[in-house]
Each structure stands twice: as C-alpha cells, then as structure tokens.
mmCIF file of C-alpha atoms in Angstrom:
data_model
loop_
_atom_site.group_PDB
_atom_site.id
_atom_site.type_symbol
_atom_site.label_atom_id
_atom_site.label_comp_id
_atom_site.label_asym_id
_atom_site.label_seq_id
_atom_site.Cartn_x
_atom_site.Cartn_y
_atom_site.Cartn_z
ATOM 1 C CA UNK J 243 34.253 -0.948 -22.948
ATOM 2 C CA UNK J 244 35.970 2.366 -22.273
ATOM 3 C CA UNK J 245 33.001 4.267 -23.698
ATOM 4 C CA UNK J 246 30.605 2.381 -21.435
ATOM 5 C CA UNK J 247 32.752 3.053 -18.379
ATOM 6 C CA UNK J 248 32.902 6.770 -19.183
ATOM 7 C CA UNK J 249 29.146 6.875 -19.810
ATOM 8 C CA UNK J 250 28.455 5.018 -16.551
ATOM 9 C CA UNK J 251 30.686 7.410 -14.623
ATOM 10 C CA UNK J 252 28.874 10.418 -16.068
ATOM 11 C CA UNK J 253 25.514 8.833 -15.308
ATOM 12 C CA UNK J 254 26.519 8.094 -11.719
ATOM 13 C CA UNK J 255 27.775 11.662 -11.275
ATOM 14 C CA UNK J 256 24.597 13.192 -12.697
ATOM 15 C CA UNK J 257 22.410 10.934 -10.562
ATOM 16 C CA UNK J 258 24.198 11.906 -7.350
ATOM 17 C CA UNK J 259 23.921 15.594 -8.237
ATOM 18 C CA UNK J 260 20.210 15.178 -8.948
ATOM 19 C CA UNK J 261 19.599 13.316 -5.679
ATOM 20 C CA UNK J 262 21.246 16.030 -3.596
ATOM 21 C CA UNK J 263 20.483 19.108 -5.688
ATOM 22 C CA UNK J 264 24.127 19.691 -6.577
ATOM 23 C CA UNK J 265 26.205 20.796 -9.549
ATOM 24 C CA UNK J 266 29.595 19.369 -8.646
ATOM 25 C CA UNK J 267 32.333 17.177 -10.054
ATOM 26 C CA UNK J 268 34.020 16.397 -6.742
ATOM 27 C CA UNK J 269 34.318 12.794 -5.456
ATOM 28 C CA UNK J 270 30.940 11.457 -4.399
ATOM 29 C CA UNK J 271 31.573 11.363 -0.647
ATOM 30 C CA UNK J 272 32.788 14.966 -0.687
ATOM 31 C CA UNK J 273 29.687 16.101 -2.552
ATOM 32 C CA UNK J 274 27.338 14.409 -0.109
ATOM 33 C CA UNK J 275 29.414 15.545 2.841
ATOM 34 C CA UNK J 276 29.074 19.131 1.667
ATOM 35 C CA UNK J 277 25.320 18.752 1.120
ATOM 36 C CA UNK J 278 24.891 17.393 4.651
ATOM 37 C CA UNK J 279 27.378 19.768 6.274
ATOM 38 C CA UNK J 280 29.677 17.003 7.508
ATOM 39 C CA UNK J 281 33.146 17.559 8.918
ATOM 40 C CA UNK J 282 36.190 15.871 7.403
ATOM 41 C CA UNK J 283 36.167 12.915 9.821
ATOM 42 C CA UNK J 284 32.488 12.120 9.328
ATOM 43 C CA UNK J 285 32.806 12.548 5.571
ATOM 44 C CA UNK J 286 35.524 9.885 5.600
ATOM 45 C CA UNK J 287 33.220 7.510 7.476
ATOM 46 C CA UNK J 288 30.622 8.219 4.789
ATOM 47 C CA UNK J 289 33.205 7.237 2.162
ATOM 48 C CA UNK J 290 33.781 3.974 3.993
ATOM 49 C CA UNK J 291 30.042 3.285 4.122
ATOM 50 C CA UNK J 292 29.683 3.902 0.381
ATOM 51 C CA UNK J 293 32.509 1.456 -0.354
ATOM 52 C CA UNK J 294 31.091 -1.205 1.973
ATOM 53 C CA UNK J 295 27.662 -1.050 0.338
ATOM 54 C CA UNK J 296 28.814 -0.852 -3.294
ATOM 55 C CA UNK J 297 28.462 -4.536 -4.164
ATOM 56 C CA UNK J 298 26.858 -7.596 -2.604
ATOM 57 C CA UNK J 299 26.701 -10.307 -5.254
ATOM 58 C CA UNK J 300 23.273 -11.066 -6.789
ATOM 59 C CA UNK J 301 20.958 -9.393 -4.294
ATOM 60 C CA UNK J 302 17.472 -8.563 -5.689
ATOM 61 C CA UNK J 303 18.312 -5.083 -7.025
ATOM 62 C CA UNK J 304 21.591 -6.159 -8.601
ATOM 63 C CA UNK J 305 19.884 -9.142 -10.220
ATOM 64 C CA UNK J 306 17.263 -6.750 -11.602
ATOM 65 C CA UNK J 307 20.083 -4.638 -13.063
ATOM 66 C CA UNK J 308 21.605 -7.739 -14.646
ATOM 67 C CA UNK J 309 18.300 -8.899 -16.122
ATOM 68 C CA UNK J 310 17.609 -5.460 -17.593
ATOM 69 C CA UNK J 311 21.112 -5.126 -19.060
ATOM 70 C CA UNK J 312 20.911 -8.654 -20.491
ATOM 71 C CA UNK J 313 18.188 -7.467 -22.869
ATOM 72 C CA UNK J 314 20.592 -4.903 -24.325
ATOM 73 C CA UNK J 315 18.860 -2.023 -22.518
ATOM 74 C CA UNK J 316 20.930 1.062 -21.700
ATOM 75 C CA UNK J 317 22.945 1.411 -18.501
ATOM 76 C CA UNK J 318 20.556 4.138 -17.370
ATOM 77 C CA UNK J 319 17.612 1.754 -17.815
ATOM 78 C CA UNK J 320 19.461 -0.928 -15.855
ATOM 79 C CA UNK J 321 20.161 1.494 -12.988
ATOM 80 C CA UNK J 322 16.499 2.499 -12.947
ATOM 81 C CA UNK J 323 15.561 -1.178 -12.637
ATOM 82 C CA UNK J 324 17.920 -1.430 -9.668
ATOM 83 C CA UNK J 325 16.555 1.681 -7.963
ATOM 84 C CA UNK J 326 12.925 0.612 -8.300
ATOM 85 C CA UNK J 327 13.775 -2.807 -6.849
ATOM 86 C CA UNK J 328 15.772 -1.230 -4.037
ATOM 87 C CA UNK J 329 12.736 0.854 -3.060
ATOM 88 C CA UNK J 330 10.949 -2.203 -1.655
ATOM 89 C CA UNK J 331 10.471 -2.423 2.138
ATOM 90 C CA UNK J 332 12.317 -5.763 2.274
ATOM 91 C CA UNK J 333 15.394 -4.301 0.569
ATOM 92 C CA UNK J 334 16.296 -0.618 0.741
ATOM 93 C CA UNK J 335 13.462 0.022 3.183
ATOM 94 C CA UNK J 336 15.143 -2.056 5.886
ATOM 95 C CA UNK J 337 17.469 0.820 6.809
ATOM 96 C CA UNK J 338 14.481 3.043 7.660
ATOM 97 C CA UNK J 339 13.052 0.263 9.840
ATOM 98 C CA UNK J 340 16.408 -0.106 11.575
ATOM 99 C CA UNK J 341 16.374 3.620 12.309
ATOM 100 C CA UNK J 342 12.934 3.280 13.935
ATOM 101 C CA UNK J 343 14.092 0.244 15.905
ATOM 102 C CA UNK J 344 17.068 2.086 17.374
ATOM 103 C CA UNK J 345 14.771 4.985 18.267
ATOM 104 C CA UNK J 346 12.418 2.513 19.967
ATOM 105 C CA UNK J 347 15.321 1.199 22.037
ATOM 106 C CA UNK J 348 16.228 4.757 23.012
ATOM 107 C CA UNK J 349 12.671 5.635 24.059
ATOM 108 C CA UNK J 350 11.900 2.253 25.633
ATOM 109 C CA UNK J 351 9.071 1.469 23.224
ATOM 110 C CA UNK J 352 8.693 -2.163 24.276
ATOM 111 C CA UNK J 353 5.631 -2.818 22.113
ATOM 112 C CA UNK J 354 7.468 -1.767 18.951
ATOM 113 C CA UNK J 355 10.532 -3.839 19.859
ATOM 114 C CA UNK J 356 8.445 -6.959 20.532
ATOM 115 C CA UNK J 357 6.758 -6.606 17.144
ATOM 116 C CA UNK J 358 10.077 -5.896 15.411
ATOM 117 C CA UNK J 359 11.704 -8.946 16.987
ATOM 118 C CA UNK J 360 9.260 -11.193 15.104
ATOM 119 C CA UNK J 361 10.839 -9.990 11.846
ATOM 120 C CA UNK J 362 14.406 -9.092 12.859
ATOM 121 C CA UNK J 363 15.932 -8.971 9.372
ATOM 122 C CA UNK J 364 13.344 -6.365 8.373
ATOM 123 C CA UNK J 365 14.696 -4.220 11.221
ATOM 124 C CA UNK J 366 18.426 -4.548 10.641
ATOM 125 C CA UNK J 367 19.375 -7.643 12.645
ATOM 126 C CA UNK J 368 20.438 -11.057 11.418
ATOM 127 C CA UNK J 369 21.358 -11.929 7.856
ATOM 128 C CA UNK J 370 20.768 -15.198 5.977
ATOM 129 C CA UNK J 371 24.161 -14.977 4.262
ATOM 130 C CA UNK J 372 26.070 -14.061 7.435
ATOM 131 C CA UNK J 373 24.999 -16.321 10.330
ATOM 132 C CA UNK J 374 28.195 -15.349 12.161
ATOM 133 C CA UNK J 375 27.611 -11.634 11.573
ATOM 134 C CA UNK J 376 27.578 -9.153 8.691
ATOM 135 C CA UNK J 377 31.216 -8.139 8.241
ATOM 136 C CA UNK J 378 30.158 -4.869 6.593
ATOM 137 C CA UNK J 379 28.216 -3.886 9.694
ATOM 138 C CA UNK J 380 31.080 -4.882 11.958
ATOM 139 C CA UNK J 381 33.491 -2.705 10.001
ATOM 140 C CA UNK J 382 31.254 0.381 10.079
ATOM 141 C CA UNK J 383 30.202 -0.009 13.725
ATOM 142 C CA UNK J 384 33.827 -0.499 14.789
ATOM 143 C CA UNK J 385 34.727 2.734 13.019
ATOM 144 C CA UNK J 386 31.955 4.595 14.838
ATOM 145 C CA UNK J 387 33.204 3.150 18.109
ATOM 146 C CA UNK J 388 31.513 1.134 20.903
ATOM 147 C CA UNK J 389 30.948 4.209 23.089
ATOM 148 C CA UNK J 390 28.880 6.001 20.420
ATOM 149 C CA UNK J 391 25.291 6.181 21.777
ATOM 150 C CA UNK J 392 23.675 4.761 18.620
ATOM 151 C CA UNK J 393 26.171 1.886 18.556
ATOM 152 C CA UNK J 394 25.457 1.123 22.220
ATOM 153 C CA UNK J 395 21.761 0.881 21.432
ATOM 154 C CA UNK J 396 22.434 -1.385 18.437
ATOM 155 C CA UNK J 397 24.582 -3.591 20.681
ATOM 156 C CA UNK J 398 21.817 -3.690 23.290
ATOM 157 C CA UNK J 399 19.202 -4.799 20.754
ATOM 158 C CA UNK J 400 21.566 -7.412 19.335
ATOM 159 C CA UNK J 401 22.130 -8.856 22.803
ATOM 160 C CA UNK J 402 18.407 -8.976 23.603
ATOM 161 C CA UNK J 403 17.504 -10.568 20.272
ATOM 162 C CA UNK J 404 20.610 -12.770 20.174
ATOM 163 C CA UNK J 405 21.250 -11.642 16.616
ATOM 164 C CA UNK J 406 24.074 -9.620 15.148
ATOM 165 C CA UNK J 407 23.343 -6.297 13.413
ATOM 166 C CA UNK J 408 23.501 -6.187 9.632
ATOM 167 C CA UNK J 409 24.598 -3.336 7.371
ATOM 168 C CA UNK J 410 21.186 -1.635 7.568
ATOM 169 C CA UNK J 411 21.439 -1.243 11.343
ATOM 170 C CA UNK J 412 25.003 0.046 10.936
ATOM 171 C CA UNK J 413 23.930 2.621 8.350
ATOM 172 C CA UNK J 414 21.086 3.741 10.613
ATOM 173 C CA UNK J 415 23.520 4.068 13.532
ATOM 174 C CA UNK J 416 25.840 6.179 11.396
ATOM 175 C CA UNK J 417 22.977 8.400 10.240
ATOM 176 C CA UNK J 418 21.842 8.955 13.815
ATOM 177 C CA UNK J 419 25.373 9.624 15.059
ATOM 178 C CA UNK J 420 25.970 12.215 12.338
ATOM 179 C CA UNK J 421 22.497 13.773 12.833
ATOM 180 C CA UNK J 422 21.642 13.124 9.187
ATOM 181 C CA UNK J 423 18.163 13.323 7.604
ATOM 182 C CA UNK J 424 15.836 10.386 8.302
ATOM 183 C CA UNK J 425 16.222 9.062 4.759
ATOM 184 C CA UNK J 426 20.026 9.295 4.874
ATOM 185 C CA UNK J 427 20.658 5.580 5.401
ATOM 186 C CA UNK J 428 18.609 4.730 2.314
ATOM 187 C CA UNK J 429 20.364 7.415 0.252
ATOM 188 C CA UNK J 430 23.800 6.134 1.294
ATOM 189 C CA UNK J 431 22.727 2.613 0.371
ATOM 190 C CA UNK J 432 21.392 3.732 -2.995
ATOM 191 C CA UNK J 433 24.398 5.874 -3.958
ATOM 192 C CA UNK J 434 26.922 3.258 -2.902
ATOM 193 C CA UNK J 435 25.104 0.494 -4.735
ATOM 194 C CA UNK J 436 24.790 2.600 -7.913
ATOM 195 C CA UNK J 437 28.535 2.235 -8.456
ATOM 196 C CA UNK J 438 28.308 -1.537 -8.168
ATOM 197 C CA UNK J 439 25.316 -1.651 -10.472
ATOM 198 C CA UNK J 440 27.258 0.218 -13.158
ATOM 199 C CA UNK J 441 29.928 -2.476 -13.057
ATOM 200 C CA UNK J 442 27.346 -5.270 -13.196
ATOM 201 C CA UNK J 443 25.492 -3.625 -16.082
ATOM 202 C CA UNK J 444 28.675 -3.178 -18.116
ATOM 203 C CA UNK J 445 29.775 -6.753 -17.490
ATOM 204 C CA UNK J 446 26.343 -8.113 -18.442
ATOM 205 C CA UNK J 447 26.196 -6.034 -21.629
ATOM 206 C CA UNK J 448 29.565 -7.421 -22.649
ATOM 207 C CA UNK J 449 28.385 -11.022 -22.344
ATOM 208 C CA UNK J 450 25.584 -10.377 -24.860
ATOM 209 C CA UNK J 451 23.610 -13.121 -23.087
ATOM 210 C CA UNK J 452 19.931 -12.891 -22.183
ATOM 211 C CA UNK J 453 19.031 -13.855 -18.615
ATOM 212 C CA UNK J 454 15.905 -15.948 -18.947
ATOM 213 C CA UNK J 455 15.197 -18.274 -15.979
ATOM 214 C CA UNK J 456 12.823 -21.175 -16.520
ATOM 215 C CA UNK J 457 9.803 -21.989 -14.367
ATOM 216 C CA UNK J 458 9.164 -25.532 -13.167
ATOM 217 C CA UNK J 459 5.405 -26.036 -13.318
ATOM 218 C CA UNK J 460 3.941 -28.575 -10.912
ATOM 219 C CA UNK J 461 0.548 -30.068 -11.891
ATOM 220 C CA UNK J 462 -2.191 -29.547 -9.289
#
C-alpha cells in the first residue's frame, strides 16, 4: 500500500504541475496560489476550497475512478477516467454555468436568469443530496463573507429561486472575488477531487473486486 500511496502522490504532484505549467514540489495550494498571483489570505481560502471538494462519496466521476481501478488498471488510468467524466456539463461544467449565472445577476440579464432557473442545479443552485443546503458551499461562502459582492449576488439569486447555492456557485463566487481566470472554478474542482480519487483508486485496487453492475431488462 505504501508504494501505491507514494506513486499516487507523485502522480498528483505531476498532474498539478502540468495543469499550471509549473515545476514545483510545494504544497498544492501554494503552487496554484503562486501561478495565479494570490496573496497569503486568498491562497488559504483556496486551500479550504480544495479540501472541501476533495471527496463526495460515489458521485459520477468518483464512481468512474472506482470502476476503472476495479479492473486492475493503473492509478493514472483511474484518474484519467475521473477527469473525462468530470468534464461533462452536468458535473464539472456546472461551475462554469454558475459563473455565467452570477454574471447575469450582476448585469441584470433577466432572459438568461429565467432560462437558468428552469435547470437550477446546472447553474449552481439546489442539490439533490442537500435539500437543506450544501454544507460545503455554506462553509466557503461564509469564509468569503456576506458583504463580498459575488456572495451578495449568489444570495440574491438563491432568494429569488428559493434554492440554496451548492459548491459550484461557491467556487464561482470565490473565483470572481479573487479575479481568477474563467476556468478557475473547474480547475479547483478538478485538483481537489484528484486527491480524493487517488484514495478511492487505492482502496478499490486493494479489494481486488471487479465492479460489474447488472442490468434489469424489461420485455417490451
């Protein structure tokens, strides 16, 4: 197990460096903070975001990692399975939609907001697992503070839609507050989740069990 943990750590480090064009061995949040030119305070909020996003039980990308690892495939192959699944608009793409939704609230783009309201989860609001509110989002938004402009806009949308923001809206609010690149929320999500995927892949490899769901065919 120790060898797998070391290999996973090296893989995670190399992946982060490749994503941000770095050659560093510093802690992940410090590397990204340096790449984005963040101050110490904002870099610490980034660290918090990475921790909050690292694991979320068997979401689609993590399940894909588990399925891949269950075949005995390498950890790198399992992480690739997770990344490709995360790329979907209903998963990792939600953060980008949340960013657009907050911008629409800022600019008063009513048409966009009406359309977005018909699919709120796709725009960072509401969560099937957290009907009372996504605790990860609450934690990050509280850290940013209620008087932060992006947080005020998130709160305004939540009130109008009568839905609480989820982690994607919180990540988008953080990215906007820190003046990060437009794809920053997705990158934070991906990097944070990579760490969790490594743990899932290692655990699945150790079980030596193949994940093979059955289909229940219904005659027509």
